[in-house]
Amino acid sequence: MLTRIDHIGIACHDLEATVDFYRRTYGFTDVHIEVNEEQGVREAMLRINSTGDGAASYLQLLQPIRDDSPVAKWLAKNGEGVHHIAFGTDGDVADEAAGIAGKGVRVLYEEPRRGSMGSRINFLHPKDCHGVLTELVQKADERPEG
Ligand code: CMX
Ligand code: CO
């Protein structure tokens, strides 16, 4: 089952400047930065809230590290802005993806891949989702707090 908005992915040209904007403007100070080579991004996860059970939501700021990465391609075409939404699953993301594929929506990867903070992720094609690139996220058992 999809149980929450895990994160909103936002494409940007300058990760530090964009993190700084969110920190100064909204006071989002819980920031986790990592590189995901496979996805071609350097990214920052900004924790927005937590219900206390670990089901926090995040902003994911994405700066491309390669010109041929999906985020670089998207930025060149659209400029900075909202790139995708991500729903969190309460079970196995592979099962969730298979169920959605059975409803005729294209799932981009045959097997889940590594996402932020040890999560397992997959994507649904935006053309099958009314124009929204949609990510499915199964969080790691233990997500870092900061
Ligand atoms: N949101 C909505 N529509 C999008 C989109 C997005 N983020 N990215 C592409 N599209 C649309 C394009 O506008 C285009 O539409 P038109 O044909 O009407 O012009 C169409 O999809 C094809 O776009 P494209 O620019 O030719 O791009 P590709 O087909 O090469 O790639 C996609 C699109 C979704 C397959 C690719 O972006 C992808 O594999 N995404 C998943 C991985 C990813 O985004 N990783 C970064 C985030 C990592 C993370 O969250 O951890
Ligand atoms: Co994402």
Coordinates of C-alpha atoms and ligand atoms in Angstrom, one line a residue:
M1 CA 0.0 0.0 0.0
L2 CA 1.1 3.6 -0.7
T3 CA 1.0 5.3 2.7
R4 CA 2.5 8.7 2.3
I5 CA 4.2 11.3 0.2
D6 CA 7.8 10.3 0.8
H7 CA 9.3 13.2 -1.1
I8 CA 9.0 15.8 -3.8
G9 CA 12.0 15.8 -6.2
I10 CA 13.2 19.2 -7.3
A11 CA 15.8 19.7 -10.1
C12 CA 18.3 22.5 -9.5
H13 CA 21.5 23.9 -11.0
D14 CA 23.3 24.6 -7.8
L15 CA 22.7 22.3 -4.9
E16 CA 24.3 24.4 -2.2
A17 CA 22.5 27.5 -3.2
T18 CA 19.1 25.7 -3.3
V19 CA 19.7 24.0 0.1
D20 CA 20.6 27.4 1.5
F21 CA 17.3 28.9 0.1
Y22 CA 15.2 26.3 1.8
R23 CA 17.2 26.6 5.0
R24 CA 16.9 30.4 5.1
T25 CA 13.4 30.8 3.9
Y26 CA 11.6 27.9 5.7
G27 CA 14.0 26.8 8.4
F28 CA 14.5 23.3 7.0
T29 CA 17.8 22.5 8.7
D30 CA 17.8 18.7 8.7
V31 CA 19.8 18.0 5.6
H32 CA 21.3 14.8 4.3
I33 CA 23.6 15.1 1.2
E34 CA 24.7 12.2 -0.9
V35 CA 25.8 11.2 -4.5
N36 CA 23.8 8.6 -6.4
E37 CA 26.1 7.7 -9.3
E38 CA 23.6 5.4 -10.9
Q39 CA 21.0 8.2 -11.1
G40 CA 23.6 10.8 -12.1
V41 CA 22.8 13.2 -9.3
R42 CA 24.2 14.9 -6.2
E43 CA 21.2 15.3 -3.9
A44 CA 20.1 16.7 -0.7
M45 CA 17.2 15.3 1.4
L46 CA 15.6 17.9 3.5
R47 CA 13.4 16.5 6.2
I48 CA 10.1 18.3 6.5
N49 CA 8.3 16.5 9.3
S50 CA 7.9 13.3 11.2
T51 CA 4.9 11.7 12.7
G52 CA 7.2 10.0 15.2
D53 CA 7.0 6.6 13.5
G54 CA 9.7 7.2 11.0
A55 CA 7.4 8.2 8.3
A56 CA 8.9 11.6 7.6
S57 CA 8.5 13.4 4.3
Y58 CA 11.3 15.2 2.5
L59 CA 12.2 17.6 -0.3
Q60 CA 14.8 16.0 -2.5
L61 CA 17.0 18.6 -4.3
L62 CA 18.7 17.1 -7.3
Q63 CA 21.7 18.5 -9.2
P64 CA 22.9 16.5 -12.2
I65 CA 26.5 15.2 -12.2
R66 CA 26.4 14.1 -15.8
D67 CA 25.1 15.7 -18.9
D68 CA 23.3 12.5 -20.0
S69 CA 21.5 11.9 -16.7
P70 CA 17.6 12.2 -16.6
V71 CA 17.8 15.3 -14.4
A72 CA 20.3 17.1 -16.7
K73 CA 18.0 16.4 -19.7
W74 CA 15.0 17.6 -17.8
L75 CA 16.8 20.8 -16.6
A76 CA 17.9 21.6 -20.1
K77 CA 14.4 21.4 -21.4
N78 CA 12.4 22.9 -18.5
G79 CA 14.8 24.8 -16.2
E80 CA 14.6 24.4 -12.4
G81 CA 11.4 23.1 -10.8
V82 CA 9.4 20.1 -9.6
H83 CA 10.8 17.0 -11.3
H84 CA 8.9 14.1 -9.7
I85 CA 6.7 13.0 -6.7
A86 CA 7.5 9.9 -4.6
F87 CA 5.0 7.8 -2.7
G88 CA 6.2 5.7 0.2
T89 CA 5.2 2.0 0.4
D90 CA 4.6 0.1 3.7
G91 CA 5.7 -3.2 2.1
D92 CA 8.0 -4.5 -0.7
V93 CA 8.4 -1.9 -3.4
A94 CA 8.8 -4.7 -6.0
D95 CA 5.3 -6.0 -5.1
E96 CA 3.8 -2.5 -5.3
A97 CA 5.4 -1.9 -8.7
A98 CA 4.1 -5.3 -10.0
G99 CA 0.6 -4.5 -8.9
I100 CA 0.7 -1.1 -10.6
A101 CA 2.3 -2.6 -13.8
G102 CA -0.7 -5.0 -13.9
K103 CA -3.0 -1.9 -14.3
G104 CA -1.2 -0.9 -17.5
V105 CA 1.3 1.6 -16.2
R106 CA 4.9 1.3 -17.4
V107 CA 7.4 0.6 -14.6
L108 CA 10.9 1.9 -15.6
Y109 CA 13.1 -0.7 -13.9
E110 CA 12.7 -4.5 -13.9
E111 CA 14.1 -4.6 -10.3
P112 CA 14.2 -1.9 -7.6
R113 CA 17.3 0.2 -7.5
R114 CA 19.1 2.0 -4.7
G115 CA 17.6 5.4 -3.7
S116 CA 18.4 8.0 -1.0
M117 CA 19.4 6.9 2.4
G118 CA 19.5 3.2 1.6
S119 CA 15.9 3.1 0.2
R120 CA 14.8 0.9 -2.7
I121 CA 13.1 2.7 -5.5
N122 CA 11.4 2.4 -8.9
F123 CA 9.7 4.8 -11.2
L124 CA 6.5 5.0 -13.2
H125 CA 6.5 6.5 -16.7
P126 CA 5.2 10.1 -16.6
K127 CA 3.3 9.6 -19.9
D128 CA 1.2 6.9 -18.1
C129 CA 0.6 9.1 -15.0
H130 CA -1.0 12.2 -16.5
G131 CA 2.4 13.9 -16.9
V132 CA 3.8 13.2 -13.5
L133 CA 7.1 11.2 -13.1
T134 CA 6.2 9.1 -10.1
E135 CA 8.6 7.3 -7.8
L136 CA 7.9 4.4 -5.4
V137 CA 10.0 4.3 -2.3
Q138 CA 10.6 1.6 0.3
K139 CA 12.6 3.2 3.0
A140 CA 15.5 1.5 4.7
D141 CA 14.7 -0.1 8.0
E142 CA 16.8 2.5 9.8
R143 CA 16.8 5.9 8.2
P144 CA 19.4 8.3 9.5
E145 CA 17.9 11.1 11.6
G146 CA 20.2 13.8 10.3
Ligands
CMX1 N1 8.0 14.8 -15.5 C1 7.1 14.8 -16.4 N2 7.3 14.5 -17.8 C2 8.5 14.1 -18.1 C3 9.6 14.1 -17.2 C4 9.3 14.4 -15.8 N3 10.3 14.4 -14.9 N4 10.7 13.7 -17.8 C5 10.4 13.5 -19.1 N5 9.1 13.8 -19.3 C6 8.3 13.8 -20.5 C7 9.0 14.7 -21.5 O1 8.4 16.0 -21.4 C8 8.6 14.1 -22.9 O2 7.3 14.4 -23.2 P1 7.0 14.9 -24.7 O3 7.3 13.7 -25.6 O4 5.5 15.2 -24.7 O5 7.9 16.0 -25.0 C9 8.7 12.6 -22.6 O6 8.5 12.5 -21.1 C10 10.0 12.0 -22.9 O7 11.0 12.8 -22.3 P2 12.5 12.9 -22.7 O8 13.0 14.2 -22.3 O9 12.8 12.4 -24.1 O10 13.2 11.9 -21.6 P3 13.4 10.3 -21.7 O11 12.3 9.6 -22.4 O12 14.8 10.1 -22.1 O13 13.4 10.0 -20.1 C11 12.3 9.2 -18.2 C12 12.2 10.2 -19.4 C13 11.1 9.4 -17.3 C14 12.2 7.8 -18.8 C15 13.6 9.4 -17.4 O14 13.6 10.8 -16.9 C16 13.9 8.5 -16.3 O15 14.3 7.4 -16.5 N6 13.5 8.9 -15.1 C17 13.7 8.0 -13.9 C18 15.0 8.3 -13.2 C19 15.2 9.6 -12.6 O16 14.4 10.6 -12.9 N7 16.2 9.8 -11.8 C20 16.5 11.1 -11.1 C21 15.8 11.1 -9.7 C22 16.5 10.1 -8.7 C23 15.8 10.0 -7.4 O17 14.7 10.4 -7.2 O18 16.4 9.4 -6.5
CO2 CO 13.2 10.9 -5.8

